Coordinates of C-alpha atoms in Angstrom, one line a residue:
Chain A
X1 CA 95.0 37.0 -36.3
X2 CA 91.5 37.0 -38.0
X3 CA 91.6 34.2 -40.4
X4 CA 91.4 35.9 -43.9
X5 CA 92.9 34.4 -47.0
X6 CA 92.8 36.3 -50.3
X7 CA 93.6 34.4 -54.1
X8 CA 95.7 34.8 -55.8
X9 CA 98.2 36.6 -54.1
X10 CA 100.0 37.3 -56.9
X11 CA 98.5 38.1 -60.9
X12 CA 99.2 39.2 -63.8
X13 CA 96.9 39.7 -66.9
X14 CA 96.0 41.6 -69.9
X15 CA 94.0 44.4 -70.7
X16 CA 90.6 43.2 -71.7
X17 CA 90.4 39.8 -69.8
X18 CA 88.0 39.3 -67.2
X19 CA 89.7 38.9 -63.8
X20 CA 88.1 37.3 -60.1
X21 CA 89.6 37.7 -56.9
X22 CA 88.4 35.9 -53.6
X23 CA 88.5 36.8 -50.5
X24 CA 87.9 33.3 -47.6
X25 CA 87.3 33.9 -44.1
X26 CA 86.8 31.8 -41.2
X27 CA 85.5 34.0 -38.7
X28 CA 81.9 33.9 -39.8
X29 CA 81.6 37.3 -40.0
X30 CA 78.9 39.7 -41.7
X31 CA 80.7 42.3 -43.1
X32 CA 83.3 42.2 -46.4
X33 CA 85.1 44.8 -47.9
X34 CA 86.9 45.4 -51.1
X35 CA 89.6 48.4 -51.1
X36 CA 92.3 48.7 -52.9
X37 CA 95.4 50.5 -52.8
X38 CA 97.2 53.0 -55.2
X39 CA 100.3 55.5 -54.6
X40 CA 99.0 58.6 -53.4
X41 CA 95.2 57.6 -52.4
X42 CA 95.7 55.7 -49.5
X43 CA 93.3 53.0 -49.6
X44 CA 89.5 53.6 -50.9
X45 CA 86.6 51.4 -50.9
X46 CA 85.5 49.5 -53.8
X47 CA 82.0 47.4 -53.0
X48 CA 81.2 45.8 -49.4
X49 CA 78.6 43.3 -48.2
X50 CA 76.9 43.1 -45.3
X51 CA 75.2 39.6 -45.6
X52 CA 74.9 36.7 -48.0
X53 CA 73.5 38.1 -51.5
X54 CA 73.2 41.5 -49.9
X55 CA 76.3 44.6 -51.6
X56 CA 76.8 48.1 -51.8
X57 CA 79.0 50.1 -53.8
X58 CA 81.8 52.1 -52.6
X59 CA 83.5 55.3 -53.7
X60 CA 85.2 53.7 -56.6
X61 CA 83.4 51.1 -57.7
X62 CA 83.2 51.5 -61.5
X63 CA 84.6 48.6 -63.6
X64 CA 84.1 46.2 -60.3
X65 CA 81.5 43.8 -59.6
X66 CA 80.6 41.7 -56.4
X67 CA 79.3 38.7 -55.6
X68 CA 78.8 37.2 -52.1
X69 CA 76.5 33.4 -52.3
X70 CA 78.4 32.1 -48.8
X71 CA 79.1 34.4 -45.9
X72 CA 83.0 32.9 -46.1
X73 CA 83.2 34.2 -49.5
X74 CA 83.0 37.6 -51.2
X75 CA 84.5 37.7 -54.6
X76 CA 85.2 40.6 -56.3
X77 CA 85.4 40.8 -60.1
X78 CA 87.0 42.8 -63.3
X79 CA 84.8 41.7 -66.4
X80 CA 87.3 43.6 -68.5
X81 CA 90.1 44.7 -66.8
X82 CA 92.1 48.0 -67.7
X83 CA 95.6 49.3 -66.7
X84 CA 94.1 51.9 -64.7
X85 CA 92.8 48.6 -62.3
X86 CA 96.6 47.8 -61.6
X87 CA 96.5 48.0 -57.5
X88 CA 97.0 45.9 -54.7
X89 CA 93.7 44.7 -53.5
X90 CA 92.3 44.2 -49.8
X91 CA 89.8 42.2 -48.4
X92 CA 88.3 43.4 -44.9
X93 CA 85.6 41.6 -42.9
X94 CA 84.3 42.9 -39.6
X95 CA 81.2 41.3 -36.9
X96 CA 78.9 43.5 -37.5
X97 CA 77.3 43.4 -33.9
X98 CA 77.6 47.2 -33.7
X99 CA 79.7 50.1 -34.8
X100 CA 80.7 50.6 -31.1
X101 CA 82.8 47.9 -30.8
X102 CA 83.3 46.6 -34.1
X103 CA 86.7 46.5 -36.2
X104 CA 87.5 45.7 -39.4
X105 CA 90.1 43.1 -39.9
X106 CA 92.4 42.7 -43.4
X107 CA 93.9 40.2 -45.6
X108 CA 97.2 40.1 -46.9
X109 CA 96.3 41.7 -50.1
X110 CA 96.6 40.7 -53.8
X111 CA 98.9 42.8 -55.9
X112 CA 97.2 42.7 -59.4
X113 CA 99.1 44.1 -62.6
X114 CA 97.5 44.7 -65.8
X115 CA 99.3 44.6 -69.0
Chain B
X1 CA 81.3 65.9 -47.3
X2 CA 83.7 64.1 -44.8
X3 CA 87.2 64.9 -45.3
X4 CA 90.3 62.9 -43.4
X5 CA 94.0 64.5 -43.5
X6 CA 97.0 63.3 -43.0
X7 CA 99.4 66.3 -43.4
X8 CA 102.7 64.4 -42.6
X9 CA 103.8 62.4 -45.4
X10 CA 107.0 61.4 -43.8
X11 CA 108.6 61.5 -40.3
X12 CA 112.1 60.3 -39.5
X13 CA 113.4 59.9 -36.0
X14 CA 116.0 57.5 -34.3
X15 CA 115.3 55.1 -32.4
X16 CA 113.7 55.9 -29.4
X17 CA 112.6 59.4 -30.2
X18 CA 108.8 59.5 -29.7
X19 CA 107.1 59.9 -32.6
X20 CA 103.6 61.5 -33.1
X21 CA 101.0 61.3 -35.7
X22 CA 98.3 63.5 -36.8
X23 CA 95.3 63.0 -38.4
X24 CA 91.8 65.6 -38.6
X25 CA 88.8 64.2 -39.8
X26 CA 86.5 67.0 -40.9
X27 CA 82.5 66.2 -40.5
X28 CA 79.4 67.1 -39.6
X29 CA 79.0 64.0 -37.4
X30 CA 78.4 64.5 -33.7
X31 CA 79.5 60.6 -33.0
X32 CA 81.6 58.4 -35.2
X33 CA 85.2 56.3 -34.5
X34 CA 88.5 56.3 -35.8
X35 CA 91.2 53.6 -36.2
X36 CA 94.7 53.8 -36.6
X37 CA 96.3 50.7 -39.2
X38 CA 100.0 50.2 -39.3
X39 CA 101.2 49.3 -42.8
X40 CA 105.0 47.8 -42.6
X41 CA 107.2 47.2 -45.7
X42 CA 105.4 43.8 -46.0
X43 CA 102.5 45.1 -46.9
X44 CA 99.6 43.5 -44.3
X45 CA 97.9 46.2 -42.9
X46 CA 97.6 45.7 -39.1
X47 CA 95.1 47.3 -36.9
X48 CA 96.7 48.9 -34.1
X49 CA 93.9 51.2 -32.3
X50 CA 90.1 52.7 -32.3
X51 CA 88.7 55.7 -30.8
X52 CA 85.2 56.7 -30.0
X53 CA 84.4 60.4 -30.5
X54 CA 82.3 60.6 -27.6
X55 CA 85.6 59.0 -25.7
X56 CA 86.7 61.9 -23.4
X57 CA 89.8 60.3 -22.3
X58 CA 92.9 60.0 -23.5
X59 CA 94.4 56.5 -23.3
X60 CA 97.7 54.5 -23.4
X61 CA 98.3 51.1 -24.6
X62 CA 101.4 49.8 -24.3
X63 CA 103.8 52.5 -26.3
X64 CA 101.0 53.7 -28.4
X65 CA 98.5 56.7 -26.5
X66 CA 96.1 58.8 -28.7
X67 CA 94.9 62.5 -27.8
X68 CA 91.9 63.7 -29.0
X69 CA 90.7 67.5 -29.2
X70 CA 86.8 67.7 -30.1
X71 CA 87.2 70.8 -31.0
X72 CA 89.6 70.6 -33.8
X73 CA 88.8 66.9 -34.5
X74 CA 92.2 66.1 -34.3
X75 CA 93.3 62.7 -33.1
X76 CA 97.2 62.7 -32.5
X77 CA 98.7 58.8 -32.1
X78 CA 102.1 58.6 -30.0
X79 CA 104.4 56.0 -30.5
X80 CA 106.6 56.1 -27.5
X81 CA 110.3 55.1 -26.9
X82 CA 110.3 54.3 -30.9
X83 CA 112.0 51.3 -31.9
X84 CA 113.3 49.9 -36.1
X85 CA 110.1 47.5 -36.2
X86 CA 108.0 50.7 -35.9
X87 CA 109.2 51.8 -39.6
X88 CA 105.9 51.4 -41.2
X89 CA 103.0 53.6 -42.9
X90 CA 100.6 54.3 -40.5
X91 CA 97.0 55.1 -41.6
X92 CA 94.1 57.0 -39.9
X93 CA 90.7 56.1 -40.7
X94 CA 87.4 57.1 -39.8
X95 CA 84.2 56.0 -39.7
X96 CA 80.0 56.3 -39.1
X97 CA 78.1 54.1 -37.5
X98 CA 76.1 52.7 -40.3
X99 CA 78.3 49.7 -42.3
X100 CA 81.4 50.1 -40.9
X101 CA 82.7 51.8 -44.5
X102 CA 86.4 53.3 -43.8
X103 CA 87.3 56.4 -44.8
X104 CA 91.6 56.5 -45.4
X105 CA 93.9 59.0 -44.9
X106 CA 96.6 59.6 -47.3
X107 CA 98.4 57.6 -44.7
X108 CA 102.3 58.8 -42.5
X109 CA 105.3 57.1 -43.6
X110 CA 107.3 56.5 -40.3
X111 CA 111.4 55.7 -40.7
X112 CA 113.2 54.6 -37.4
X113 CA 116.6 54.7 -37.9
X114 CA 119.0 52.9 -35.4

């Protein structure tokens, strides 16, 4: 298994609060992905990174911001979260040595419930 | 735009019925790949499978085989001889080249019933 950790697994918060969730990997690995995942729309992609200091925003990316200073940690974060944020949250990494071969690889997800 | 469908929401079978999977990805691109992720009721989401579009062959692995028709950009996944642990969401997902950015499905709810 690729080694992916994601904190905290678990949170609840309230609307308004700001909110960071990080995603650890061991695999030294260029690529990280947010996603996250509601009823109904499958999985969708947040922001990813594809190097130290270097993001992109992904199909949903409103209300989110990244922030990537070590190549073993991308974090992803809510500066004000909203009910409408309430998801379970994904962390992906992949090598990045070429679409051909490469695959991406999850963590075990933070479920995330705003109040 | 690029489009990925899962039509089946939901597919019962007992056990070790085959079960098989569809999934079309509608785009203009001449070469990209698709994955397959398995989703059980834990909730990890485990990768199970890739395909290249330029991939002419049709391949087994184990119990799993995927078809692919170029023409209809439909990739079909097989679970053979299905057994309980294969209960599980199952997720197409395809992608370009460039950044490796997955595009999900609505995803295929698979129950195996002893």
């Amino acid at each position: 298994d690729a080694g992916i950790t994601q904190s905290p697994r678990h949170k609840v918060t309230e609307t308004g609060t700001p909110v960071t969730l990080r995603c650890h990997q061991t695999e030294n690995h260029r690529y990280m992905y947010w996603y996250r995942q509601d009823p109904g729309h499958g999985l969708r992609l947040i922001h990813y990174s594809y190097g130290v200091k270097d993001t992109d925003k992904g199909e949903v990316s409103d209300g989110y911001s990244v922030s990537r200073s070590k190549t073993e940690d991308f974090l992803l974060t809510l500066e004000s979260a909203t009910s409408s944020q309430t998801s379970v949250y994904f962390c992906a990494i992949s090598s990045g040595f070429g679409a051909s071969t490469d695959t991406q690889y999850f963590g075990p997800g933070t479920r995330l419930t705003v109040l | 735009a690029q489009k990925v469908t899962q039509a089946q929401t939901e597919i019962s079978v007992v056990e070790k019925e085959d079960v098989t999977l569809d999934c079309v990805y509608e785009t203009r691109d001449t070469t990209y790949y698709l994955f397959w992720y398995k989703q059980p009721p834990s909730g990890e989401l485990v990768f199970l499978i890739r395909r290249n579009s330029f991939d002419e062959q049709n391949e087994i692995s184990g119990r799993y085989s995927w078809n692919f028709q170029k023409s209809t950009s439909s990739f079909n996944f097989t679970i053979t001889a299905s057994q309980v642990v294969d209960s599980a969401v199952y997720f197409c997902a395809p992608t370009k080249a460039a950044g490796n950015k997955l595009t999900f499905g609505g995803g295929t709810r698979v129950l195996v019933k002893p």
